Short mmCIF file of C-alpha atoms in Angstrom, two decimals:
data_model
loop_
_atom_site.label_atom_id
_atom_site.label_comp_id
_atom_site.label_asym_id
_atom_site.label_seq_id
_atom_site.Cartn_x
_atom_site.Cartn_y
_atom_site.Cartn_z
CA UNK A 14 7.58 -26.23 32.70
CA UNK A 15 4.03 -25.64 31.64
CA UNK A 16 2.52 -27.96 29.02
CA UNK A 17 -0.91 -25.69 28.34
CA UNK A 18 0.68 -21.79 27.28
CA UNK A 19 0.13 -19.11 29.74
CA UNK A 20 0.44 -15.42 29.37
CA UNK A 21 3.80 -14.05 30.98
CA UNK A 22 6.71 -11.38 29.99
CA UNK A 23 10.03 -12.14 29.31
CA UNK A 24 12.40 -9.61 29.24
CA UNK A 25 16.31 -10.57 27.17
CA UNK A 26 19.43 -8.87 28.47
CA UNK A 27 19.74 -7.22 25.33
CA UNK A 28 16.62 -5.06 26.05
CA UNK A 29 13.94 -6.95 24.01
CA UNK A 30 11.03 -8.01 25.29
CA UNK A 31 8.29 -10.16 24.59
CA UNK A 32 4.81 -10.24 26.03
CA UNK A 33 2.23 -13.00 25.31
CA UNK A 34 1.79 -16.62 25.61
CA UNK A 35 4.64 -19.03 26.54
CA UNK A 36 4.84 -22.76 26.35
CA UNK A 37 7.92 -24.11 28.57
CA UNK A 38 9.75 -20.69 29.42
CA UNK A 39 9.53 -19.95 25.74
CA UNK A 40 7.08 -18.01 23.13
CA UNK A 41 4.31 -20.09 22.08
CA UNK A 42 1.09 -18.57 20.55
CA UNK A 43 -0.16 -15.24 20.37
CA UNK A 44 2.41 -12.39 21.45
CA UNK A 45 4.06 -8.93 21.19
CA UNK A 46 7.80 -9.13 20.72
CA UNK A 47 9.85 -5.17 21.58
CA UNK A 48 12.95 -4.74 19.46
CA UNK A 49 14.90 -2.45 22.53
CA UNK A 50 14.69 0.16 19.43
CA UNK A 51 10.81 0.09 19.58
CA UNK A 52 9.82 -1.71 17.17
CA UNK A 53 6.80 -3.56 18.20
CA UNK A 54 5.92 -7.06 15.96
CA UNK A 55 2.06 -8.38 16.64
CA UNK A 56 1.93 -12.33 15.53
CA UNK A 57 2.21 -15.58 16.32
CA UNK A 58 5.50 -17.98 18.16
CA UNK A 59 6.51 -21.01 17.99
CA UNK A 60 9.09 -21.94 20.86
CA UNK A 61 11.55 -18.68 19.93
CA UNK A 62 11.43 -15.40 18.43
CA UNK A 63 11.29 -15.78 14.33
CA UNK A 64 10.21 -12.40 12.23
CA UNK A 65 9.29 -14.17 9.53
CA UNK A 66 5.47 -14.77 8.79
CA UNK A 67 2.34 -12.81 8.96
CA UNK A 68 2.45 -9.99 11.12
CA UNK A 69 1.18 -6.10 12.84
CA UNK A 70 5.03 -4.20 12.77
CA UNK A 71 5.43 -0.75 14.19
CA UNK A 72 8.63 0.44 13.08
CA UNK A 73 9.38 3.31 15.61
CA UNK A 74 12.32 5.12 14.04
CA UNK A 75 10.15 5.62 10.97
CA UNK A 76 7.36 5.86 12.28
CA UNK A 77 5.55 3.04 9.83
CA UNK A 78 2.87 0.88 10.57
CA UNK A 79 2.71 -2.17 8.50
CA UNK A 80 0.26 -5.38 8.68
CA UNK A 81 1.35 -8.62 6.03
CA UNK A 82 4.34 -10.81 5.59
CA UNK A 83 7.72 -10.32 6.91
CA UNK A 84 10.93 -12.51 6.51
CA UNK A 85 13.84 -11.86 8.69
CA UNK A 86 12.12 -8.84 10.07
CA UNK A 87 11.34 -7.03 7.20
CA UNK A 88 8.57 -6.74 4.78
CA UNK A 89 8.87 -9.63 2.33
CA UNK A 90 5.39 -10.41 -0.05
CA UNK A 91 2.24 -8.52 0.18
CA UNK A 92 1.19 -6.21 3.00
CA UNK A 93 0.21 -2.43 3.99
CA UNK A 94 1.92 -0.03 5.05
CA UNK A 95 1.12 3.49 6.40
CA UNK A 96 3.37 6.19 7.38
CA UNK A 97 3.10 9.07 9.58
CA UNK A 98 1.61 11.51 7.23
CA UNK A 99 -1.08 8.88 6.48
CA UNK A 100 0.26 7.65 3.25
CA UNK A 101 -0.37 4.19 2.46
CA UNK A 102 1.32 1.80 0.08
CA UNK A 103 -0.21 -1.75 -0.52
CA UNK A 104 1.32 -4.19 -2.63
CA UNK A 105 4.37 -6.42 -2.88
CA UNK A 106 7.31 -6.28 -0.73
CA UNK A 107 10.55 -7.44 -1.35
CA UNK A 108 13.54 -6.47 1.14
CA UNK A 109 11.43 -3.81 3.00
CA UNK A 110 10.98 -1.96 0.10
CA UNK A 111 8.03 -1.57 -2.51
CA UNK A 112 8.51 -4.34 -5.24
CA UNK A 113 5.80 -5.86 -7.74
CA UNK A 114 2.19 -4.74 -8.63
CA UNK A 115 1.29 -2.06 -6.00
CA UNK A 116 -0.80 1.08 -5.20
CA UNK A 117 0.66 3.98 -3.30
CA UNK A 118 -2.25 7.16 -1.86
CA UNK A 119 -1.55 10.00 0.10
CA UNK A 120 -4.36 10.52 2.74
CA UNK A 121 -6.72 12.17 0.16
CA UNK A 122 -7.06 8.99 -1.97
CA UNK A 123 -4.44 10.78 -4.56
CA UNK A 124 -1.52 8.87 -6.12
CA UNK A 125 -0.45 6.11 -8.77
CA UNK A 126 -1.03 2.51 -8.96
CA UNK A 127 1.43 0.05 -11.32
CA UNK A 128 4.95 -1.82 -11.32
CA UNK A 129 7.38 -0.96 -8.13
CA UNK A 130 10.82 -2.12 -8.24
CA UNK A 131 13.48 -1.15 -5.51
CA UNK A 132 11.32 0.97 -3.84
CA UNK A 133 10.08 3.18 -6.69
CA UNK A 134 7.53 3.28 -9.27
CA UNK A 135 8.85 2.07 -12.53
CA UNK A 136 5.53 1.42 -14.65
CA UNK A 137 2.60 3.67 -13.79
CA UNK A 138 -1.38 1.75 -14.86
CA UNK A 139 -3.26 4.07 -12.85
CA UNK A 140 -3.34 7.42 -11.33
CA UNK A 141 -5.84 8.78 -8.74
CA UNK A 142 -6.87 12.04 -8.21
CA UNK A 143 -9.18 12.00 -4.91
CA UNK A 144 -13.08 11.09 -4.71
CA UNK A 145 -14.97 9.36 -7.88
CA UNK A 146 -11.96 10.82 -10.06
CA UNK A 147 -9.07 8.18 -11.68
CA UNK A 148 -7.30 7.65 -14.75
CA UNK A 149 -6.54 4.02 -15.98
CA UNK A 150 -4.15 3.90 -19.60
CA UNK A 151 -0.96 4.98 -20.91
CA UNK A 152 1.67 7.42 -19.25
CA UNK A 153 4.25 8.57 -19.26
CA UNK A 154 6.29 9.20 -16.16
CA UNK A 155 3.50 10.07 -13.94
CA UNK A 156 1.35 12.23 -16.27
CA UNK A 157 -1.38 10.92 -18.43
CA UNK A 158 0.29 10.32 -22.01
CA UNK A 159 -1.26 8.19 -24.21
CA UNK A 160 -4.82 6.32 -24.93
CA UNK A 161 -6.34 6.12 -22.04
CA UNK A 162 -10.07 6.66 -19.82
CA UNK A 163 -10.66 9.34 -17.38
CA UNK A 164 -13.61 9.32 -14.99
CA UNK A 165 -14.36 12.79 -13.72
CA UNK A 166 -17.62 12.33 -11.10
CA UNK A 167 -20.15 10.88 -13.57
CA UNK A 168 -18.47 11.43 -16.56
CA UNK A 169 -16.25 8.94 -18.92
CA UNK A 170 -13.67 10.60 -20.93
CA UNK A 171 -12.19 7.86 -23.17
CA UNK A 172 -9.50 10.01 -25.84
CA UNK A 173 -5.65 10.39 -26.07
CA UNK A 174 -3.36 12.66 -23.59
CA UNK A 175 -0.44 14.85 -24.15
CA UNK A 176 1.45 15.52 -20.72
CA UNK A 177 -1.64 15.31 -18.62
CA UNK A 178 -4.11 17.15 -21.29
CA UNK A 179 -6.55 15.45 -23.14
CA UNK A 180 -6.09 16.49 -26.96
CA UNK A 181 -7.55 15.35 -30.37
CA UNK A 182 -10.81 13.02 -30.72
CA UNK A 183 -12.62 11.87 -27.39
CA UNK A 184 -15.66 10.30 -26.30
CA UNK A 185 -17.10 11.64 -23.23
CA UNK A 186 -20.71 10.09 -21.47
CA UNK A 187 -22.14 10.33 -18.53
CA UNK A 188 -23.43 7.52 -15.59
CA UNK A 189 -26.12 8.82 -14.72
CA UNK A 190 -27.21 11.16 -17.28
CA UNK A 191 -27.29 8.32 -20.38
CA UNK A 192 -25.29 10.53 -23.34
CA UNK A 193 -22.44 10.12 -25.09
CA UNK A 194 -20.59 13.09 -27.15
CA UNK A 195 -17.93 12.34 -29.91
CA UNK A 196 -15.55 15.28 -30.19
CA UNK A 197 -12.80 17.10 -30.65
CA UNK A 198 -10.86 18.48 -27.67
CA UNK A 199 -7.17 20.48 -27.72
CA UNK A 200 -6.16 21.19 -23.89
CA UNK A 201 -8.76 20.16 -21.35
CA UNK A 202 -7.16 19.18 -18.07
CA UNK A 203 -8.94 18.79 -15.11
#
């Protein structure tokens, strides 16, 4: 038995392994535990194997990388995850799936921000459309519906939205350019 931890590899009959530091034969400290599936769990032991804490997971069937907290293996709380196809979703956890205030972008900075519950959206607050370009207000599914502001590059668009179009009276000023215009608009959508 060692009573400083050392760096060694144990390898369990059921094909799991775990690489890092051990304290008497068993995990202690900073280490890489292999589900024989391939899933891959970057954290820190204490005398046996427990998923549950703060942890680096690569899930290898789905090919998801996730960093945060975990419970029982899983993501439980607040973390990141990104898929394959460079998606990312970061927010609350509950069960492995999205669950409480969270933001989900596809790998050009486009997608929705709000309320997840059981994995799907349920309130949108935001949407994102790319580079300098985001809508925060009302909606309605995930369209623009409602009172809401729209910054376009420099521009401000504050006004109300019809399925995605901005309609009626709207304000629109610029950053940089120090105007503001009071209008009417009937279908822009950009």
């Amino acid at each position: 038995y060692n009573k400083e931890p050392v760096r060694a590899k144990i390898s369990y009959v059921n094909g799991d392994s775990y690489e890092g530091q051990i304290k008497n034969s068993k995990p202690f400290g900073g280490g890489v535990f292999t589900k024989r599936n391939g899933d891959t769990f970057v954290g820190k032991f204490k005398n046996k194997i427990v998923l549950t804490g703060h942890f680096k997971v690569h899930y290898a069937e789905k090919n998801i990388d996730y960093e945060g907290k975990i419970a029982n293996g899983v993501p439980n709380g607040n973390g990141r995850e990104t898929s394959a196809d460079k998606t990312v979703y970061l927010g609350g956890f509950k069960n492995g799936l999205y669950n409480g205030t969270g933001s989900l972008l596809d790998a050009n900075n486009v997608g929705h921000s709000g309320k997840f519950k059981d994995g799907k959206i349920v309130k949108v607050i935001g949407i994102y459309y790319g580079k300098r370009r985001d809508y925060r207000g009302e909606t309605r599914g995930l369209k623009r519906h409602g009172k809401g502001t729209y910054h376009y590059d420099e521009y401000i668009i504050q006004g109300n939205f019809v399925d995605d179009v901005l309609v009626g009276k709207a304000t629109v000023s610029s950053v940089w350019r120090n105007f503001e215009v009071t209008g009417e608009f009937n279908g822009f959508k950009n």
